[in-house]
mmCIF file of C-alpha atoms in Angstrom:
data_model
loop_
_atom_site.group_PDB
_atom_site.id
_atom_site.type_symbol
_atom_site.label_atom_id
_atom_site.label_comp_id
_atom_site.label_asym_id
_atom_site.label_seq_id
_atom_site.Cartn_x
_atom_site.Cartn_y
_atom_site.Cartn_z
ATOM 1 C CA MET A 13 -61.606 -121.927 12.920
ATOM 2 C CA THR A 14 -62.086 -119.592 15.889
ATOM 3 C CA HIS A 15 -65.021 -117.241 16.475
ATOM 4 C CA LEU A 16 -62.791 -114.396 15.237
ATOM 5 C CA GLN A 17 -62.821 -115.985 11.784
ATOM 6 C CA ALA A 18 -66.564 -116.669 11.739
ATOM 7 C CA GLY A 19 -67.282 -113.973 9.143
ATOM 8 C CA LEU A 20 -64.926 -115.427 6.530
ATOM 9 C CA SER A 21 -65.930 -117.640 3.631
ATOM 10 C CA PRO A 22 -63.950 -120.872 3.098
ATOM 11 C CA GLU A 23 -62.168 -119.247 0.149
ATOM 12 C CA THR A 24 -61.183 -116.214 2.197
ATOM 13 C CA LEU A 25 -60.044 -118.394 5.097
ATOM 14 C CA GLU A 26 -57.687 -120.158 2.723
ATOM 15 C CA LYS A 27 -56.490 -116.850 1.314
ATOM 16 C CA ALA A 28 -55.815 -115.559 4.852
ATOM 17 C CA ARG A 29 -53.775 -118.680 5.565
ATOM 18 C CA LEU A 30 -51.727 -118.578 2.372
ATOM 19 C CA GLU A 31 -51.260 -114.831 1.844
ATOM 20 C CA LEU A 32 -51.460 -113.393 5.356
ATOM 21 C CA ASN A 33 -49.978 -116.249 7.411
ATOM 22 C CA GLU A 34 -53.147 -116.428 9.511
ATOM 23 C CA ASN A 35 -53.242 -119.551 11.638
ATOM 24 C CA PRO A 36 -56.382 -120.318 13.705
ATOM 25 C CA ASP A 37 -54.314 -122.403 16.119
ATOM 26 C CA THR A 38 -52.120 -119.437 17.118
ATOM 27 C CA LEU A 39 -54.553 -116.583 16.494
ATOM 28 C CA HIS A 40 -55.135 -115.674 20.149
ATOM 29 C CA GLN A 41 -51.430 -115.889 20.862
ATOM 30 C CA ASP A 42 -50.661 -113.602 17.910
ATOM 31 C CA ILE A 43 -53.166 -111.049 19.183
ATOM 32 C CA GLN A 44 -51.821 -111.187 22.719
ATOM 33 C CA GLU A 45 -48.243 -110.628 21.539
ATOM 34 C CA VAL A 46 -49.328 -107.401 19.860
ATOM 35 C CA ARG A 47 -51.346 -106.368 22.906
ATOM 36 C CA ASP A 48 -48.345 -106.955 25.170
ATOM 37 C CA MET A 49 -46.379 -104.314 23.219
ATOM 38 C CA VAL A 50 -48.807 -101.548 24.162
ATOM 39 C CA ILE A 51 -46.916 -100.963 27.400
ATOM 40 C CA THR A 52 -43.862 -99.892 25.381
ATOM 41 C CA ARG A 53 -45.670 -96.736 24.181
ATOM 42 C CA PRO A 54 -47.035 -94.999 27.287
ATOM 43 C CA ASP A 55 -47.175 -91.760 25.284
ATOM 44 C CA ILE A 56 -50.083 -93.076 23.216
ATOM 45 C CA GLY A 57 -53.632 -93.621 24.392
ATOM 46 C CA PHE A 58 -54.688 -96.983 22.970
ATOM 47 C CA LEU A 59 -58.454 -96.587 23.129
ATOM 48 C CA ARG A 60 -59.144 -100.093 21.814
ATOM 49 C CA THR A 61 -57.133 -103.280 22.311
ATOM 50 C CA ASP A 62 -59.827 -105.941 21.987
ATOM 51 C CA ASP A 63 -59.167 -109.078 19.963
ATOM 52 C CA ALA A 64 -61.256 -108.156 16.900
ATOM 53 C CA PHE A 65 -59.660 -104.718 16.680
ATOM 54 C CA ILE A 66 -56.052 -105.933 16.918
ATOM 55 C CA LEU A 67 -56.787 -108.691 14.409
ATOM 56 C CA ARG A 68 -57.402 -106.193 11.597
ATOM 57 C CA PHE A 69 -53.914 -104.733 12.170
ATOM 58 C CA LEU A 70 -52.343 -108.193 12.078
ATOM 59 C CA ARG A 71 -54.093 -108.908 8.791
ATOM 60 C CA ALA A 72 -52.976 -105.588 7.349
ATOM 61 C CA ARG A 73 -49.346 -106.502 8.121
ATOM 62 C CA LYS A 74 -49.482 -110.226 7.274
ATOM 63 C CA PHE A 75 -49.179 -111.256 10.919
ATOM 64 C CA HIS A 76 -45.779 -109.687 11.474
ATOM 65 C CA HIS A 77 -46.271 -108.827 15.134
ATOM 66 C CA PHE A 78 -44.023 -105.791 15.388
ATOM 67 C CA GLU A 79 -45.264 -104.286 12.115
ATOM 68 C CA ALA A 80 -48.860 -104.803 13.237
ATOM 69 C CA PHE A 81 -48.114 -103.094 16.558
ATOM 70 C CA ARG A 82 -46.369 -100.207 14.827
ATOM 71 C CA LEU A 83 -49.420 -99.694 12.617
ATOM 72 C CA LEU A 84 -51.677 -99.860 15.685
ATOM 73 C CA ALA A 85 -49.541 -97.236 17.435
ATOM 74 C CA GLN A 86 -49.517 -94.987 14.371
ATOM 75 C CA TYR A 87 -53.301 -95.295 14.101
ATOM 76 C CA PHE A 88 -53.835 -93.823 17.575
ATOM 77 C CA GLU A 89 -50.884 -91.424 17.359
ATOM 78 C CA TYR A 90 -52.345 -89.921 14.156
ATOM 79 C CA ARG A 91 -55.604 -89.300 15.989
ATOM 80 C CA GLN A 92 -53.819 -87.765 18.970
ATOM 81 C CA GLN A 93 -51.822 -85.431 16.760
ATOM 82 C CA ASN A 94 -54.887 -84.324 14.762
ATOM 83 C CA LEU A 95 -57.516 -84.043 17.478
ATOM 84 C CA ASP A 96 -59.591 -81.410 15.685
ATOM 85 C CA MET A 97 -59.902 -83.653 12.680
ATOM 86 C CA PHE A 98 -61.668 -86.313 14.738
ATOM 87 C CA LYS A 99 -64.072 -84.033 16.597
ATOM 88 C CA SER A 100 -67.618 -84.730 15.439
ATOM 89 C CA PHE A 101 -66.243 -87.682 13.479
ATOM 90 C CA LYS A 102 -69.582 -88.993 12.239
ATOM 91 C CA ALA A 103 -71.547 -89.113 9.008
ATOM 92 C CA THR A 104 -73.954 -86.386 10.129
ATOM 93 C CA ASP A 105 -71.168 -83.843 10.676
ATOM 94 C CA PRO A 106 -72.060 -81.144 8.105
ATOM 95 C CA GLY A 107 -68.718 -81.137 6.285
ATOM 96 C CA ILE A 108 -68.423 -84.918 6.178
ATOM 97 C CA LYS A 109 -72.042 -85.231 5.087
ATOM 98 C CA GLN A 110 -71.624 -82.835 2.161
ATOM 99 C CA ALA A 111 -68.499 -84.679 1.031
ATOM 100 C CA LEU A 112 -70.231 -88.064 1.294
ATOM 101 C CA LYS A 113 -73.198 -86.849 -0.751
ATOM 102 C CA ASP A 114 -70.824 -85.745 -3.517
ATOM 103 C CA GLY A 115 -69.308 -89.209 -3.659
ATOM 104 C CA PHE A 116 -66.239 -88.814 -1.422
ATOM 105 C CA PRO A 117 -65.912 -91.699 -1.444
ATOM 106 C CA GLY A 118 -68.170 -93.821 -3.581
ATOM 107 C CA GLY A 119 -68.318 -97.606 -3.451
ATOM 108 C CA LEU A 120 -69.294 -99.933 -6.277
ATOM 109 C CA ALA A 121 -71.830 -102.658 -5.594
ATOM 110 C CA ASN A 122 -69.701 -105.456 -7.060
ATOM 111 C CA LEU A 123 -66.362 -106.656 -5.734
ATOM 112 C CA ASP A 124 -63.516 -107.226 -8.160
ATOM 113 C CA HIS A 125 -62.333 -110.704 -9.107
ATOM 114 C CA TYR A 126 -60.070 -110.805 -6.032
ATOM 115 C CA GLY A 127 -62.946 -109.999 -3.676
ATOM 116 C CA ARG A 128 -61.763 -106.410 -3.133
ATOM 117 C CA LYS A 129 -64.098 -103.468 -2.535
ATOM 118 C CA ILE A 130 -63.854 -100.883 -5.323
ATOM 119 C CA LEU A 131 -63.868 -97.300 -4.082
ATOM 120 C CA VAL A 132 -64.309 -94.456 -6.551
ATOM 121 C CA LEU A 133 -63.583 -90.732 -6.341
ATOM 122 C CA PHE A 134 -64.686 -88.189 -8.947
ATOM 123 C CA ALA A 135 -62.260 -85.386 -8.077
ATOM 124 C CA ALA A 136 -64.087 -82.608 -9.943
ATOM 125 C CA ASN A 137 -67.136 -83.094 -7.698
ATOM 126 C CA TRP A 138 -65.372 -81.197 -4.933
ATOM 127 C CA ASP A 139 -67.327 -78.013 -4.257
ATOM 128 C CA GLN A 140 -64.845 -75.743 -2.484
ATOM 129 C CA SER A 141 -67.632 -73.441 -1.325
ATOM 130 C CA ARG A 142 -69.360 -76.201 0.651
ATOM 131 C CA TYR A 143 -66.626 -78.264 2.305
ATOM 132 C CA THR A 144 -62.848 -78.520 2.591
ATOM 133 C CA LEU A 145 -60.260 -81.046 1.506
ATOM 134 C CA VAL A 146 -59.944 -82.004 5.159
ATOM 135 C CA ASP A 147 -63.672 -82.798 5.159
ATOM 136 C CA ILE A 148 -63.079 -85.089 2.166
ATOM 137 C CA LEU A 149 -60.265 -86.878 3.982
ATOM 138 C CA ARG A 150 -62.438 -87.210 7.093
ATOM 139 C CA ALA A 151 -65.278 -88.660 4.983
ATOM 140 C CA ILE A 152 -62.899 -91.192 3.415
ATOM 141 C CA LEU A 153 -61.449 -92.250 6.784
ATOM 142 C CA LEU A 154 -64.920 -92.528 8.316
ATOM 143 C CA SER A 155 -66.053 -94.673 5.379
ATOM 144 C CA LEU A 156 -63.022 -96.937 5.719
ATOM 145 C CA GLU A 157 -63.753 -97.331 9.432
ATOM 146 C CA ALA A 158 -67.230 -98.596 8.553
ATOM 147 C CA MET A 159 -66.065 -100.855 5.722
ATOM 148 C CA ILE A 160 -63.148 -102.415 7.601
ATOM 149 C CA GLU A 161 -65.606 -103.909 10.073
ATOM 150 C CA ASP A 162 -66.235 -106.515 7.360
ATOM 151 C CA PRO A 163 -63.672 -109.305 7.956
ATOM 152 C CA GLU A 164 -63.799 -110.235 4.263
ATOM 153 C CA LEU A 165 -62.443 -106.788 3.385
ATOM 154 C CA GLN A 166 -59.795 -107.024 6.107
ATOM 155 C CA VAL A 167 -58.383 -109.973 4.161
ATOM 156 C CA ASN A 168 -59.220 -109.063 0.546
ATOM 157 C CA GLY A 169 -58.717 -105.312 0.764
ATOM 158 C CA PHE A 170 -59.664 -102.414 -1.463
ATOM 159 C CA VAL A 171 -59.069 -100.899 -4.875
ATOM 160 C CA LEU A 172 -59.353 -97.153 -5.471
ATOM 161 C CA ILE A 173 -60.176 -95.451 -8.788
ATOM 162 C CA ILE A 174 -59.771 -91.668 -9.004
ATOM 163 C CA ASP A 175 -61.272 -89.920 -12.017
ATOM 164 C CA TRP A 176 -59.565 -86.554 -12.551
ATOM 165 C CA SER A 177 -61.793 -85.444 -15.440
ATOM 166 C CA ASN A 178 -62.506 -81.690 -15.290
ATOM 167 C CA PHE A 179 -60.428 -81.258 -12.127
ATOM 168 C CA THR A 180 -59.169 -77.716 -12.508
ATOM 169 C CA PHE A 181 -55.746 -76.251 -11.887
ATOM 170 C CA LYS A 182 -57.373 -73.998 -9.272
ATOM 171 C CA GLN A 183 -58.638 -77.055 -7.413
ATOM 172 C CA ALA A 184 -55.251 -78.738 -7.737
ATOM 173 C CA SER A 185 -53.552 -75.699 -6.198
ATOM 174 C CA LYS A 186 -55.314 -76.565 -2.922
ATOM 175 C CA LEU A 187 -53.374 -79.829 -2.723
ATOM 176 C CA THR A 188 -50.693 -78.297 -0.534
ATOM 177 C CA PRO A 189 -47.775 -80.182 1.007
ATOM 178 C CA SER A 190 -49.435 -80.117 4.439
ATOM 179 C CA MET A 191 -52.683 -81.502 3.032
ATOM 180 C CA LEU A 192 -50.909 -84.246 1.083
ATOM 181 C CA ARG A 193 -48.835 -85.171 4.097
ATOM 182 C CA LEU A 194 -51.971 -85.419 6.221
ATOM 183 C CA ALA A 195 -53.577 -87.757 3.665
ATOM 184 C CA ILE A 196 -50.483 -89.914 3.209
ATOM 185 C CA GLU A 197 -50.043 -90.326 6.957
ATOM 186 C CA GLY A 198 -53.716 -91.084 7.472
ATOM 187 C CA LEU A 199 -54.188 -93.579 4.667
ATOM 188 C CA GLN A 200 -50.778 -95.134 3.959
ATOM 189 C CA ASP A 201 -49.170 -95.113 7.403
ATOM 190 C CA SER A 202 -51.982 -95.221 9.955
ATOM 191 C CA PHE A 203 -54.919 -97.273 8.729
ATOM 192 C CA PRO A 204 -55.274 -101.092 8.735
ATOM 193 C CA ALA A 205 -56.487 -101.530 5.165
ATOM 194 C CA ARG A 206 -54.907 -103.451 2.314
ATOM 195 C CA PHE A 207 -54.940 -101.447 -0.932
ATOM 196 C CA GLY A 208 -54.365 -103.670 -3.934
ATOM 197 C CA GLY A 209 -54.404 -100.863 -6.478
ATOM 198 C CA ILE A 210 -54.828 -97.096 -6.848
ATOM 199 C CA HIS A 211 -55.872 -96.136 -10.372
ATOM 200 C CA PHE A 212 -55.696 -92.627 -11.831
ATOM 201 C CA VAL A 213 -57.805 -92.052 -14.951
ATOM 202 C CA ASN A 214 -58.166 -88.946 -17.119
ATOM 203 C CA GLN A 215 -55.534 -87.125 -15.111
ATOM 204 C CA PRO A 216 -54.440 -83.724 -16.509
ATOM 205 C CA TRP A 217 -50.781 -82.840 -16.877
ATOM 206 C CA TYR A 218 -50.635 -81.003 -13.531
ATOM 207 C CA ILE A 219 -51.865 -84.054 -11.613
ATOM 208 C CA HIS A 220 -49.150 -86.086 -13.290
ATOM 209 C CA ALA A 221 -46.677 -83.411 -12.199
ATOM 210 C CA LEU A 222 -48.059 -83.535 -8.664
ATOM 211 C CA TYR A 223 -47.628 -87.292 -8.551
ATOM 212 C CA THR A 224 -44.051 -86.954 -9.778
ATOM 213 C CA VAL A 225 -43.335 -84.665 -6.820
ATOM 214 C CA ILE A 226 -44.874 -86.855 -4.107
ATOM 215 C CA ARG A 227 -43.809 -90.219 -5.529
ATOM 216 C CA PRO A 228 -40.450 -90.320 -3.686
ATOM 217 C CA PHE A 229 -42.290 -89.969 -0.373
ATOM 218 C CA LEU A 230 -44.557 -92.954 -0.915
ATOM 219 C CA LYS A 231 -43.556 -96.403 0.251
ATOM 220 C CA GLU A 232 -42.182 -98.653 -2.456
ATOM 221 C CA LYS A 233 -45.118 -101.008 -1.948
ATOM 222 C CA THR A 234 -47.543 -98.131 -2.483
ATOM 223 C CA ARG A 235 -45.711 -96.895 -5.596
ATOM 224 C CA LYS A 236 -45.933 -100.325 -7.165
ATOM 225 C CA ARG A 237 -49.692 -100.266 -6.774
ATOM 226 C CA ILE A 238 -50.357 -96.897 -8.376
ATOM 227 C CA PHE A 239 -51.402 -97.021 -12.030
ATOM 228 C CA LEU A 240 -51.605 -93.919 -14.219
ATOM 229 C CA HIS A 241 -53.938 -94.734 -17.082
ATOM 230 C CA GLY A 242 -54.594 -91.316 -18.565
ATOM 231 C CA ASN A 243 -57.342 -91.638 -21.140
ATOM 232 C CA ASN A 244 -56.515 -95.289 -21.846
ATOM 233 C CA LEU A 245 -59.401 -97.093 -20.177
ATOM 234 C CA ASN A 246 -58.401 -100.334 -21.888
ATOM 235 C CA SER A 247 -55.423 -100.564 -19.517
ATOM 236 C CA LEU A 248 -57.815 -100.105 -16.579
ATOM 237 C CA HIS A 249 -60.027 -102.891 -17.934
ATOM 238 C CA GLN A 250 -57.064 -105.267 -18.001
ATOM 239 C CA LEU A 251 -56.965 -104.976 -14.213
ATOM 240 C CA ILE A 252 -60.635 -104.392 -13.342
ATOM 241 C CA HIS A 253 -63.221 -106.064 -15.534
ATOM 242 C CA PRO A 254 -65.567 -103.641 -17.363
ATOM 243 C CA GLU A 255 -68.536 -105.862 -16.460
ATOM 244 C CA ILE A 256 -68.469 -104.439 -12.914
ATOM 245 C CA LEU A 257 -67.589 -100.825 -13.772
ATOM 246 C CA PRO A 258 -69.996 -97.916 -14.377
ATOM 247 C CA SER A 259 -70.075 -96.199 -17.747
ATOM 248 C CA GLU A 260 -67.815 -93.343 -16.544
ATOM 249 C CA PHE A 261 -64.954 -95.836 -16.567
ATOM 250 C CA GLY A 262 -65.935 -97.401 -19.864
ATOM 251 C CA GLY A 263 -67.815 -100.122 -18.032
ATOM 252 C CA MET A 264 -71.015 -101.944 -18.852
ATOM 253 C CA LEU A 265 -73.052 -100.692 -15.886
ATOM 254 C CA PRO A 266 -75.145 -97.500 -15.706
ATOM 255 C CA PRO A 267 -73.543 -94.236 -14.493
ATOM 256 C CA TYR A 268 -72.579 -94.255 -10.849
ATOM 257 C CA ASP A 269 -75.042 -92.714 -8.386
ATOM 258 C CA MET A 270 -72.885 -90.438 -6.210
ATOM 259 C CA GLY A 271 -75.197 -90.762 -3.223
ATOM 260 C CA THR A 272 -75.150 -94.550 -2.994
ATOM 261 C CA TRP A 273 -72.637 -94.926 -0.170
ATOM 262 C CA ALA A 274 -73.833 -91.759 1.572
ATOM 263 C CA ARG A 275 -77.348 -93.204 1.825
ATOM 264 C CA THR A 276 -75.905 -96.328 3.448
ATOM 265 C CA LEU A 277 -74.162 -94.298 6.147
ATOM 266 C CA LEU A 278 -76.762 -91.577 6.617
ATOM 267 C CA ASP A 279 -79.966 -93.594 6.134
ATOM 268 C CA HIS A 280 -82.993 -91.404 6.874
ATOM 269 C CA GLU A 281 -80.781 -88.351 7.563
ATOM 270 C CA TYR A 282 -79.528 -88.252 3.957
ATOM 271 C CA ASP A 283 -82.111 -85.626 2.906
ATOM 272 C CA ASP A 284 -81.872 -83.575 6.098
ATOM 273 C CA ASP A 285 -79.677 -80.721 4.882
ATOM 274 C CA SER A 286 -78.337 -78.140 7.289
ATOM 275 C CA GLU A 287 -76.392 -75.014 6.521
ATOM 276 C CA TYR A 288 -72.626 -75.422 6.634
ATOM 277 C CA ASN A 289 -70.039 -72.716 6.367
ATOM 278 C CA VAL A 290 -66.713 -73.981 5.060
ATOM 279 C CA ASP A 291 -64.929 -71.575 7.384
ATOM 280 C CA SER A 292 -66.699 -73.112 10.392
ATOM 281 C CA TYR A 293 -64.389 -76.083 10.194
ATOM 282 C CA CYS A 294 -60.830 -75.065 9.574
ATOM 283 C CA MET A 295 -58.526 -77.673 10.983
ATOM 284 C CA PRO A 296 -55.094 -76.426 12.059
ATOM 285 C CA VAL A 297 -53.047 -78.770 9.901
ATOM 286 C CA LYS A 298 -49.536 -79.154 11.226
ATOM 287 C CA GLU A 299 -47.026 -76.727 9.799
ATOM 288 C CA VAL A 300 -44.908 -78.362 7.190
ATOM 289 C CA ASP A 301 -41.409 -77.383 8.083
ATOM 290 C CA LYS A 302 -40.475 -80.861 7.037
ATOM 291 C CA GLU A 303 -40.426 -82.817 3.833
ATOM 292 C CA LEU A 304 -43.178 -85.284 3.088
ATOM 293 C CA SER A 305 -40.452 -87.794 3.899
ATOM 294 C CA PRO A 306 -39.577 -88.608 7.519
ATOM 295 C CA LYS A 307 -36.784 -86.059 7.186
ATOM 296 C CA SER A 308 -37.815 -82.623 6.496
ATOM 297 C CA MET A 309 -38.996 -80.786 3.472
ATOM 298 C CA LYS A 310 -39.313 -77.060 3.014
ATOM 299 C CA ARG A 311 -41.612 -76.203 0.184
ATOM 300 C CA SER A 312 -43.856 -73.343 -0.639
ATOM 301 C CA GLN A 313 -47.579 -73.983 -0.283
ATOM 302 C CA SER A 314 -47.699 -74.623 -4.008
ATOM 303 C CA VAL A 315 -47.442 -78.377 -4.233
ATOM 304 C CA VAL A 316 -45.716 -78.437 -7.621
ATOM 305 C CA ASP A 317 -42.424 -76.660 -8.079
ATOM 306 C CA PRO A 318 -42.876 -73.916 -10.716
ATOM 307 C CA THR A 319 -39.778 -75.140 -12.543
ATOM 308 C CA VAL A 320 -41.459 -78.507 -12.925
ATOM 309 C CA LEU A 321 -44.558 -76.882 -14.384
ATOM 310 C CA LYS A 322 -42.547 -74.859 -16.849
ATOM 311 C CA ARG A 323 -40.912 -77.993 -18.177
ATOM 312 C CA MET A 324 -44.246 -79.703 -18.731
ATOM 313 C CA ASP A 325 -46.255 -78.697 -21.752
ATOM 314 C CA LYS A 326 -50.011 -78.457 -21.381
ATOM 315 C CA ASN A 327 -50.412 -80.808 -24.292
ATOM 316 C CA GLU A 328 -48.270 -83.470 -22.672
ATOM 317 C CA GLU A 329 -51.300 -85.312 -21.345
ATOM 318 C CA GLU A 330 -52.404 -86.146 -24.878
ATOM 319 C CA ASN A 331 -49.049 -87.754 -25.648
ATOM 320 C CA MET A 332 -48.572 -89.388 -22.271
ATOM 321 C CA GLN A 333 -48.463 -93.169 -22.221
ATOM 322 C CA PRO A 334 -50.081 -94.850 -19.227
ATOM 323 C CA LEU A 335 -47.508 -95.696 -16.576
ATOM 324 C CA LEU A 336 -48.549 -99.155 -15.459
ATOM 325 C CA SER A 337 -46.693 -100.833 -12.615
ATOM 326 C CA LEU A 338 -47.626 -104.472 -12.335
ATOM 327 C CA ASP A 339 -47.150 -105.876 -8.848
#
């Protein structure tokens, strides 16, 4: 074991070897091979290329050198292309802070039975008058940056549960193609985290319609790990044990405290509220003259095609069976 693996338990070391092809004897060589590729992309400013940083990209791509380098390049390219999004990229930024305090994201105290961190989002908590969807995305990315410092989570990964209860159609209308593209690029294509499952619960019919629209533009691996449970929490419990879930998800623990993770990041500044005008941070999201796919997509700013909505009855949610995709 090298010093780069010092933070891993014996069980996680074995998991890294078996599932990620991590070999302590060739670890430094693996890292150097990725670092040597940096010269092939002079258009990108690689602000970090130290061993520990490159290692998380290798783990995220199971030690396939080129795939790890491509992810590393996309990580920095995403930040170059969205410079405004990463200005004042800290927990005390007013927009990020408000989002964090409303539980975007939240993190459960207990890991799941695979050692994965469970992140939770309660979509209806979004207060449009206090912060933007971009602020929520920034808060999620900032949180992942902090969490991915833990080498155990680099290997074991994350699980995400999104509760759509009481999320209104008006709120959903803000999920524009440009916003969804920004999120997909930032989380699926440009961040070195392993997501073992993304669980939708209590989703209304229009969120199901939204997912139907964006599904073709997700990677096959991502699609396989998205589970639409609807109101059937029993199907969620088959994958995440209720003993570690809060009562909102039919679990045995008390209701989740939305400020738990925010207090971790903000510490003594949690209660120091400052005025924040939503309009004071309006990031110029790239114009979407392209599809959410690599080729282009021309859509109106309404994320769901009206013809799709007309075909879906408002009562469909009640009759909808959970769409479970077992990896």
